[in-house]
Amino acid sequence: MSAVFVLNGPNLNLLGTRETAIYGTATLADIEAALRAQGERLQLLIDFRQSNHEGDLVDWVQEAGGKGAGIIINPGAYTHTSIALHDALKAVRPPKIEVHLSNIHARESFRRTSHVSAAVDGVIVGLGAEGYGLALDAMRRLIDKVRR
Ligand code: CA2
């Protein structure tokens, strides 16, 4: 069975330690554990990764394009800057969902633009760590739709 790739961008390794008023108290390890449990219920394998490097994220999107069932991505600040991630996501076939913990539309103006949103099937913002779980539920349905 192929896995849903859950890709996390720069600084998300710091979750739960600082900026908790914006990003919540859950650590990335907490989010990973919750997704793995949910994945078992949904019969989805989870391949959970984080990198502070743009090229790693591009490589992983390409890898998921070759062997993944779907992509859930929180690109962190690369959301607002990376045409490379946009191009990589556009180029791959599996269903793709962008997730942000915070409501990027209610913060600084530089966070309002996402280069990623136009390359994915759906976007979940502002619902904290729960957004990842909502994305996985939606991913189950998107994968089933693609297979039919
Ligand atoms: O809201 C989100 O999920 C973001 O993708 C988080 C990024 C931010 O650059 C995006 O605009 C929105 C930041 C990642 C987390 O950064 C932290 C920094 C310090 C302490 C904890 C987390």
Coordinates of N, CA and C and ligand atoms in Angstrom, one line a residue:
M1 N 0.9 -1.2 0.0 CA 0.0 0.0 0.0 C 0.9 1.2 0.0
S2 N 0.6 2.2 -0.9 CA 1.4 3.4 -0.9 C 0.9 4.4 0.2
A3 N 1.8 5.3 0.6 CA 1.6 6.1 1.7 C 1.1 7.5 1.3
V4 N 0.4 8.2 2.2 CA 0.2 9.6 2.1 C 1.4 10.3 2.7
F5 N 2.1 11.1 1.8 CA 3.2 11.9 2.3 C 2.7 13.2 3.0
V6 N 3.2 13.4 4.3 CA 2.8 14.6 5.0 C 4.1 15.4 5.2
L7 N 4.2 16.5 4.4 CA 5.5 17.2 4.3 C 5.4 18.5 5.1
N8 N 6.4 18.8 5.9 CA 6.4 20.0 6.7 C 7.6 20.8 6.4
G9 N 7.5 22.1 6.3 CA 8.5 23.0 5.9 C 9.3 23.6 7.1
P10 N 10.0 24.7 6.8 CA 10.9 25.3 7.8 C 10.3 25.7 9.1
N11 N 11.0 25.5 10.1 CA 10.7 25.9 11.5 C 9.6 25.1 12.1
L12 N 8.9 24.2 11.4 CA 7.8 23.5 12.0 C 8.3 22.5 13.0
N13 N 9.6 22.2 13.0 CA 10.3 21.4 14.0 C 10.2 22.1 15.4
L14 N 10.0 23.4 15.4 CA 9.9 24.1 16.7 C 8.5 24.2 17.3
L15 N 7.6 23.6 16.6 CA 6.2 23.7 17.1 C 6.1 23.3 18.6
G16 N 5.2 24.0 19.3 CA 4.9 23.6 20.7 C 6.0 24.1 21.7
T17 N 7.1 24.7 21.2 CA 8.1 25.2 22.1 C 8.0 26.7 22.2
R18 N 7.7 27.4 21.1 CA 7.6 28.9 21.1 C 6.5 29.3 20.3
E19 N 6.1 30.5 20.4 CA 5.0 31.1 19.5 C 3.7 30.2 19.7
T20 N 3.5 29.7 20.9 CA 2.3 28.9 21.1 C 1.0 29.6 20.9
A21 N 1.0 30.9 21.2 CA -0.3 31.7 21.0 C -0.7 31.7 19.5
I22 N 0.3 31.6 18.6 CA -0.1 31.5 17.2 C -0.3 30.1 16.7
Y23 N 0.7 29.2 17.1 CA 0.7 27.9 16.4 C 0.2 26.8 17.3
G24 N -0.1 27.1 18.6 CA -0.7 26.1 19.5 C 0.4 25.3 20.2
T25 N 0.0 24.4 21.1 CA 1.0 23.7 22.0 C 1.4 22.3 21.5
A26 N 0.7 21.9 20.5 CA 1.1 20.5 20.0 C 2.4 20.6 19.3
T27 N 3.3 19.6 19.6 CA 4.6 19.5 18.9 C 4.3 18.8 17.5
L28 N 5.3 18.8 16.7 CA 5.2 18.1 15.4 C 5.1 16.6 15.6
A29 N 5.8 16.1 16.7 CA 5.7 14.7 17.1 C 4.3 14.3 17.5
D30 N 3.6 15.2 18.2 CA 2.2 15.0 18.6 C 1.3 14.9 17.4
I31 N 1.5 15.8 16.4 CA 0.7 15.8 15.2 C 1.0 14.5 14.4
E32 N 2.2 14.1 14.3 CA 2.6 12.9 13.6 C 1.9 11.7 14.3
A33 N 1.9 11.6 15.6 CA 1.3 10.4 16.3 C -0.2 10.4 16.1
A34 N -0.9 11.6 16.1 CA -2.3 11.6 15.9 C -2.7 11.2 14.5
L35 N -1.8 11.6 13.5 CA -2.1 11.3 12.1 C -1.9 9.8 11.9
R36 N -0.9 9.2 12.5 CA -0.7 7.8 12.4 C -1.9 7.0 12.9
A37 N -2.4 7.4 14.1 CA -3.6 6.7 14.6 C -4.8 6.8 13.7
Q38 N -5.0 8.1 13.2 CA -6.1 8.3 12.3 C -5.9 7.5 11.0
G39 N -4.6 7.5 10.5 CA -4.3 6.7 9.3 C -4.7 5.3 9.4
E40 N -4.4 4.7 10.6 CA -4.8 3.3 10.8 C -6.3 3.1 10.7
R41 N -7.1 4.1 11.3 CA -8.5 4.0 11.2 C -9.0 4.1 9.7
L42 N -8.3 4.9 9.0 CA -8.7 5.2 7.6 C -8.0 4.3 6.6
Q43 N -7.2 3.3 7.1 CA -6.4 2.4 6.3 C -5.5 3.2 5.3
L44 N -4.8 4.2 5.9 CA -3.8 5.0 5.1 C -2.5 4.9 5.8
L45 N -1.4 4.6 5.1 CA -0.1 4.7 5.6 C 0.4 6.1 5.6
I46 N 1.1 6.5 6.6 CA 1.6 7.9 6.7 C 3.1 8.0 6.6
D47 N 3.6 8.8 5.7 CA 5.1 9.0 5.6 C 5.3 10.5 6.0
F48 N 5.7 10.7 7.2 CA 5.7 12.1 7.8 C 7.1 12.6 7.8
R49 N 7.3 13.8 7.2 CA 8.6 14.4 7.1 C 8.6 15.9 7.4
Q50 N 9.8 16.4 7.8 CA 10.0 17.8 8.0 C 11.4 18.2 7.5
S51 N 11.5 19.3 6.8 CA 12.8 19.8 6.5 C 12.8 21.4 6.5
N52 N 14.0 21.9 6.8 CA 14.1 23.4 6.7 C 14.7 23.8 5.4
H53 N 14.8 22.8 4.4 CA 15.4 23.1 3.2 C 14.4 23.0 2.0
E54 N 14.3 24.0 1.2 CA 13.4 24.0 0.1 C 13.6 22.8 -0.9
G55 N 14.9 22.5 -1.2 CA 15.1 21.5 -2.1 C 14.7 20.1 -1.6
D56 N 14.8 19.9 -0.3 CA 14.3 18.6 0.2 C 12.8 18.5 -0.1
L57 N 12.1 19.6 0.2 CA 10.6 19.5 0.0 C 10.3 19.3 -1.5
V58 N 11.0 19.9 -2.4 CA 10.8 19.7 -3.9 C 11.1 18.2 -4.2
D59 N 12.2 17.7 -3.6 CA 12.6 16.2 -3.9 C 11.5 15.3 -3.4
W60 N 10.9 15.6 -2.2 CA 9.9 14.8 -1.6 C 8.6 14.9 -2.4
V61 N 8.3 16.0 -2.9 CA 7.0 16.1 -3.7 C 7.2 15.3 -4.9
Q62 N 8.4 15.3 -5.5 CA 8.7 14.5 -6.7 C 8.6 13.0 -6.4
E63 N 9.1 12.6 -5.2 CA 9.1 11.2 -4.8 C 7.7 10.8 -4.5
A64 N 6.9 11.7 -3.9 CA 5.5 11.3 -3.7 C 4.7 11.2 -5.0
G65 N 5.1 12.0 -6.0 CA 4.5 11.9 -7.3 C 4.7 10.6 -7.9
G66 N 5.9 10.0 -7.6 CA 6.2 8.7 -8.2 C 5.6 7.5 -7.4
K67 N 5.5 7.6 -6.1 CA 5.0 6.4 -5.4 C 4.0 6.7 -4.2
G68 N 3.6 8.0 -4.1 CA 2.7 8.3 -3.0 C 1.2 8.2 -3.4
A69 N 0.4 8.0 -2.3 CA -1.1 8.0 -2.6 C -1.6 9.4 -2.6
G70 N -0.9 10.3 -1.9 CA -1.4 11.7 -1.8 C -0.4 12.5 -1.1
I71 N -0.6 13.8 -1.1 CA 0.4 14.8 -0.4 C -0.4 15.7 0.4
I72 N -0.1 15.8 1.7 CA -0.5 16.9 2.6 C 0.7 17.7 2.9
I73 N 0.7 19.0 2.6 CA 1.9 19.8 2.8 C 1.6 21.1 3.5
N74 N 2.4 21.3 4.6 CA 2.5 22.6 5.2 C 3.9 23.1 4.9
P75 N 3.9 24.0 3.9 CA 5.3 24.4 3.4 C 5.9 25.5 4.2
G76 N 5.3 25.9 5.4 CA 5.8 26.9 6.2 C 6.0 28.2 5.4
A77 N 7.1 28.9 5.7 CA 7.3 30.2 5.0 C 7.5 30.1 3.5
Y78 N 7.9 28.9 3.0 CA 8.1 28.7 1.6 C 6.8 28.8 0.8
T79 N 5.7 28.7 1.5 CA 4.4 29.0 1.0 C 4.4 30.3 0.2
H80 N 5.0 31.3 0.8 CA 4.9 32.6 0.3 C 6.0 33.0 -0.7
T81 N 6.9 32.1 -0.9 CA 8.1 32.5 -1.7 C 8.4 31.5 -2.8
S82 N 8.0 30.3 -2.7 CA 8.6 29.2 -3.5 C 7.8 28.9 -4.8
I83 N 8.3 29.4 -5.9 CA 7.8 29.0 -7.2 C 8.2 27.5 -7.5
A84 N 9.4 27.1 -7.0 CA 9.9 25.8 -7.2 C 8.9 24.7 -6.6
L85 N 8.3 25.0 -5.4 CA 7.4 24.1 -4.8 C 6.1 24.1 -5.6
H86 N 5.7 25.3 -6.1 CA 4.5 25.4 -6.9 C 4.7 24.5 -8.1
D87 N 5.8 24.6 -8.8 CA 6.1 23.9 -10.0 C 6.1 22.4 -9.7
A88 N 6.7 22.0 -8.6 CA 6.8 20.6 -8.3 C 5.4 20.0 -8.0
L89 N 4.6 20.7 -7.3 CA 3.3 20.2 -7.0 C 2.4 20.1 -8.2
K90 N 2.5 21.1 -9.1 CA 1.8 21.1 -10.4 C 2.1 19.9 -11.2
A91 N 3.3 19.4 -11.1 CA 3.8 18.4 -12.0 C 3.4 17.0 -11.5
V92 N 2.9 16.8 -10.3 CA 2.6 15.5 -9.8 C 1.1 15.2 -9.8
R93 N 0.7 13.9 -9.9 CA -0.7 13.5 -10.1 C -1.5 13.3 -8.8
P94 N -0.8 12.7 -7.7 CA -1.7 12.4 -6.5 C -2.4 13.6 -6.0
P95 N -3.5 13.3 -5.3 CA -4.3 14.4 -4.6 C -3.4 15.2 -3.7
K96 N -3.6 16.5 -3.6 CA -2.7 17.4 -2.8 C -3.5 18.3 -1.9
I97 N -3.2 18.5 -0.7 CA -3.9 19.4 0.2 C -2.8 20.2 1.0
E98 N -3.0 21.5 1.0 CA -2.1 22.5 1.7 C -2.8 22.8 3.1
V99 N -2.0 22.7 4.1 CA -2.4 23.0 5.5 C -1.6 24.1 6.1
H100 N -2.3 25.0 6.8 CA -1.6 26.0 7.7 C -2.3 26.0 9.0
L101 N -1.5 25.9 10.1 CA -2.0 26.0 11.4 C -2.7 27.3 11.7
S102 N -2.0 28.4 11.3 CA -2.6 29.7 11.6 C -3.4 30.2 10.3
N103 N -4.2 31.2 10.6 CA -5.0 31.8 9.5 C -4.1 32.8 8.8
I104 N -3.4 32.4 7.7 CA -2.4 33.2 7.0 C -3.1 34.5 6.4
H105 N -4.4 34.5 6.3 CA -5.1 35.7 5.7 C -5.4 36.7 6.8
A106 N -5.2 36.4 8.0 CA -5.5 37.3 9.1 C -4.2 37.8 9.8
R107 N -3.1 37.6 9.1 CA -1.8 38.0 9.8 C -1.1 39.1 8.9
E108 N 0.2 39.1 8.9 CA 0.9 40.1 8.1 C 0.6 39.9 6.6
S109 N 0.7 41.0 5.9 CA 0.2 41.0 4.5 C 1.1 40.0 3.7
F110 N 2.4 39.9 4.1 CA 3.2 39.0 3.3 C 2.8 37.5 3.4
R111 N 2.0 37.2 4.4 CA 1.5 35.8 4.5 C 0.3 35.5 3.7
R112 N -0.3 36.6 3.1 CA -1.6 36.4 2.4 C -1.5 35.7 1.1
T113 N -0.3 35.8 0.5 CA -0.1 35.1 -0.8 C 0.5 33.7 -0.6
S114 N -0.2 32.8 -1.2 CA 0.4 31.4 -1.3 C 0.7 31.0 -2.7
H115 N 1.9 30.7 -3.0 CA 2.2 30.2 -4.4 C 1.8 28.7 -4.5
V116 N 1.5 28.1 -3.4 CA 1.2 26.7 -3.4 C -0.3 26.4 -3.7
S117 N -1.1 27.3 -3.2 CA -2.6 27.1 -3.3 C -3.1 26.8 -4.7
A118 N -2.5 27.4 -5.7 CA -3.0 27.2 -7.1 C -2.6 25.9 -7.6
A119 N -1.7 25.1 -6.9 CA -1.2 23.9 -7.4 C -1.7 22.7 -6.6
V120 N -2.7 22.9 -5.7 CA -3.2 21.8 -4.9 C -4.8 21.7 -5.1
D121 N -5.3 20.6 -4.6 CA -6.8 20.4 -4.7 C -7.5 21.2 -3.7
G122 N -7.0 21.4 -2.4 CA -7.7 22.1 -1.4 C -6.7 22.6 -0.4
V123 N -7.3 23.6 0.4 CA -6.5 24.3 1.4 C -7.2 24.4 2.7
I124 N -6.5 24.1 3.8 CA -7.1 24.2 5.2 C -6.3 25.2 6.0
V125 N -6.8 26.3 6.4 CA -6.0 27.3 7.2 C -6.7 27.6 8.5
G126 N -5.9 27.9 9.5 CA -6.4 28.6 10.7 C -7.1 27.7 11.8
L127 N -7.0 26.4 11.6 CA -7.7 25.5 12.5 C -6.7 24.7 13.4
G128 N -5.5 25.2 13.4 CA -4.5 24.6 14.3 C -4.1 23.2 13.9
A129 N -3.6 22.4 14.8 CA -3.2 21.0 14.5 C -4.3 20.2 14.0
E130 N -5.6 20.5 14.3 CA -6.7 19.8 13.8 C -6.8 19.8 12.3
G131 N -6.2 20.9 11.7 CA -6.2 21.0 10.2 C -5.6 19.8 9.5
Y132 N -4.6 19.2 10.2 CA -3.9 18.0 9.6 C -4.9 16.9 9.5
G133 N -5.6 16.7 10.6 CA -6.6 15.6 10.7 C -7.7 15.8 9.7
L134 N -8.2 17.0 9.6 CA -9.2 17.3 8.6 C -8.7 17.0 7.2
A135 N -7.5 17.4 6.9 CA -6.8 17.1 5.6 C -6.8 15.6 5.3
L136 N -6.5 14.8 6.4 CA -6.4 13.4 6.2 C -7.7 12.7 5.9
D137 N -8.8 13.2 6.6 CA -10.1 12.7 6.2 C -10.5 13.1 4.8
A138 N -10.2 14.3 4.4 CA -10.5 14.7 3.0 C -9.6 13.9 2.0
M139 N -8.4 13.6 2.4 CA -7.5 12.9 1.5 C -8.1 11.5 1.3
R140 N -8.6 10.8 2.3 CA -9.2 9.5 2.1 C -10.3 9.6 1.0
R141 N -11.1 10.6 1.0 CA -12.1 10.7 0.0 C -11.6 11.1 -1.4
L142 N -10.6 11.9 -1.4 CA -9.9 12.3 -2.7 C -9.3 11.0 -3.3
I143 N -8.6 10.2 -2.5 CA -8.0 9.0 -3.0 C -9.0 8.0 -3.6
D144 N -10.1 7.9 -2.8 CA -11.2 7.0 -3.3 C -11.8 7.5 -4.6
K145 N -11.9 8.8 -4.8 CA -12.5 9.4 -6.0 C -11.6 9.1 -7.2
V146 N -10.2 9.3 -6.9 CA -9.3 9.1 -8.0 C -9.3 7.6 -8.5
R147 N -9.5 6.7 -7.5 CA -9.4 5.3 -7.9 C -10.7 4.8 -8.6
R148 N -11.8 5.5 -8.4 CA -13.1 5.0 -9.0 C -13.1 5.2 -10.5
Ligands
CA2_1 O1 0.4 28.6 9.9 C1 1.2 27.9 9.4 O2 1.1 26.6 9.4 C2 2.5 28.4 8.7 O3 2.8 27.6 7.5 C3 3.6 28.3 9.7 C4 4.9 29.0 9.2 C5 4.7 30.4 8.7 O4 5.9 30.9 8.2 C6 3.6 30.4 7.6 O5 3.4 31.8 7.2 C7 2.3 29.8 8.2 C8 5.9 29.0 10.4 C9 6.3 27.7 10.9 C10 6.4 27.6 12.4 O6 7.3 28.5 12.9 C11 7.6 28.5 14.3 C12 8.5 29.5 14.7 C13 8.9 29.5 16.0 C14 8.3 28.7 16.9 C15 7.4 27.7 16.5 C16 7.0 27.7 15.2

